[in-house]
Amino acid sequence: MRKGPGFGVTALKKKLFIKTYGCQMNVYDSDRMADVLGPLGYEPTDTPDGADMVILNTCHIREKASEKVYSELGRIRHLQNEKAADGGRMVVAVAGCVAQAEGAEIMMRAPHVDMVFGPQTYHQLPEMVTRAVRGAGGVVNTDFPVESKFDLLPEESAKPQGPAAFLSVQEGCDKFCTFCVVPYTRGSEYSRPVAQVLNEAKRLVSHGVREITLLGQNVNAFHGEGPDGKAWGLGRLIRALAEIDGLARIRYTTSHPRDMDDDLIDAHGTVPQLMPFLHLPVQSGSDRILAAMNRKHTGDDYRRLIDRLRTRQPDLALSSDFITGFPGETDQDFADTLRLITDIGFAQAYSFKYSARPGTPAATLEGRQVDEKVKDERLQAVQQLLNAQQVAFNQTMIGRTLSVLFDRVGKLEGQLLGRSAYMQSVYVQAPARLMGQMVEVHITGAYANSLSGHVVTGETMTQAASRAVEVHA
Ligand code: SAH
Ligand code: SF4
Ligand code: F3S
């Protein structure tokens, strides 16, 4: 029986599986790829088995991240063969930063790949898919097109998945830290126009989003064109976003210490929606190593910057990235890193062993590469110190009442999971209707990576208030 005009369209539905590696920018990009492919009949699915298209959105930042792609491509090849044996076709694509860095080489190593395309080209997916499906050889697209993908992506995209969303405002990097591939894989710094960002934020909020994380490889280098024709900094953009009704929380990541300007520092003390948590990578505490990394600041510059931030916002929790075993790093340099960590006190942080990346200046520092065993030992030491700081920070939460935005269901029956203002995961027994809501939670448990507590109901809030009055009386 014919079911009317929609029938033909339904019959054409195809399954799209996207696997995302790397940073939040890739998470954002994967969602936008799904938006672009939606009108071509592709619907997201959460398994590669039997999918009509598989996209690996890849990360090139460290060797291990890159190598994962090839082992995954091996597994995908079997699924692709199975699909072909059933008379179907699975289009396989490699996107993201490995695609940008390695281009056609990927197809030489993995000839079953149909498309390789870089992070700046996915608005061109409809043409690329048509060419790939026609089967006239693979498609490789690692251009940095003159047009911005942001101007060409579909405006009405899929509904956001939950109450917390990412919004890319800046992309690319002109800093050229000597260890890093990002300036090569993402290209030079680009900021989206303010009006475009505000429109996307309003659309997200109209779909129930309460928290937006502004993304950029150097997000605080943002200098998008404002409605007044002038370049707006990130602080000004945040103030404009804070005026959107219903947007309760604003965050931004990742920042560079050199781009922390006065206005942005001031926003931390004056915009209540701007969360008191900042990821501000410092990489090392040694001035010698910072110079060799081309970070263009010293350990003391970083300390002074943190002082200024804490003066504006005493409640600020800090996070950072550290690299151990950068070429030429001595025991003394490493001790300087531990000292900086001790001086600052981080709420959480990421640390990595230095990984020599092809094409970056630090990779060519022959004879200066640090022994793998030493890198390992230093990584252990740095992680031990950072973990201790994280546990201590989490423990200061016990007895406090925190606002938690519930955004996931927990593993246990009746459990909801959310994030505190300081990015901690908080586990709570709570009714499902509170999903997507900001709720006050009294914290009773603190662990290495999370907190637990119970919802403060209207009644207990009154009780707590009257207790507070009694105490003060
Ligand atoms: N734009 C951000 C970081 C981007 S990459 C910044 O400027 O800080 C994320 C983190 O990966 C970096 O902060 C760094 O700590 C780590 N990283 C980058 N390249 C690396 C490499 N070659 N080896 C080990 N870690 C690396
Ligand atoms: Fe990489 Fe440095 Fe740019 Fe960060 S600032 S993306 S570490 S080059
Ligand atoms: Fe990785 Fe590219 Fe992000 S290299 S960290 S996916 S910018």
PDB file of C-alpha atoms in Angstrom, residues 85 125 144 147 222 232-233 254 264 312 319 330-331 356 369 386 417 427-428 444:
ATOM      1  CA  ALA A  85      28.672  -9.765   0.367  1.00  0.00           C
ATOM      2  CA  LEU A 125      30.324  16.715   1.721  1.00  0.00           C
ATOM      3  CA  PHE A 144      41.750  25.285   2.985  1.00  0.00           C
ATOM      4  CA  GLU A 147      34.995  30.371   1.810  1.00  0.00           C
ATOM      5  CA  PHE A 222      38.626  35.267  19.338  1.00  0.00           C
ATOM      6  CA  TRP A 232      34.997  41.888  19.421  1.00  0.00           C
ATOM      7  CA  GLY A 233      37.131  40.041  21.945  1.00  0.00           C
ATOM      8  CA  THR A 254      40.949  26.021  25.078  1.00  0.00           C
ATOM      9  CA  LEU A 264      38.168  38.629  29.616  1.00  0.00           C
ATOM     10  CA  ARG A 312      38.707  39.052  40.046  1.00  0.00           C
ATOM     11  CA  SER A 319      42.817  23.130  34.891  1.00  0.00           C
ATOM     12  CA  THR A 330      66.390  18.098  32.388  1.00  0.00           C
ATOM     13  CA  ASP A 331      65.611  16.974  35.943  1.00  0.00           C
ATOM     14  CA  ALA A 356      57.414  13.701  18.296  1.00  0.00           C
ATOM     15  CA  GLN A 369      64.971  13.607  22.591  1.00  0.00           C
ATOM     16  CA  LEU A 386      47.902  16.417  39.985  1.00  0.00           C
ATOM     17  CA  LEU A 417      24.545  12.467  36.544  1.00  0.00           C
ATOM     18  CA  TYR A 427      26.067  11.356  40.958  1.00  0.00           C
ATOM     19  CA  VAL A 428      22.664  11.726  42.599  1.00  0.00           C
ATOM     20  CA  THR A 444      28.179  14.190  50.795  1.00  0.00           C
TER      21      THR A 444
END
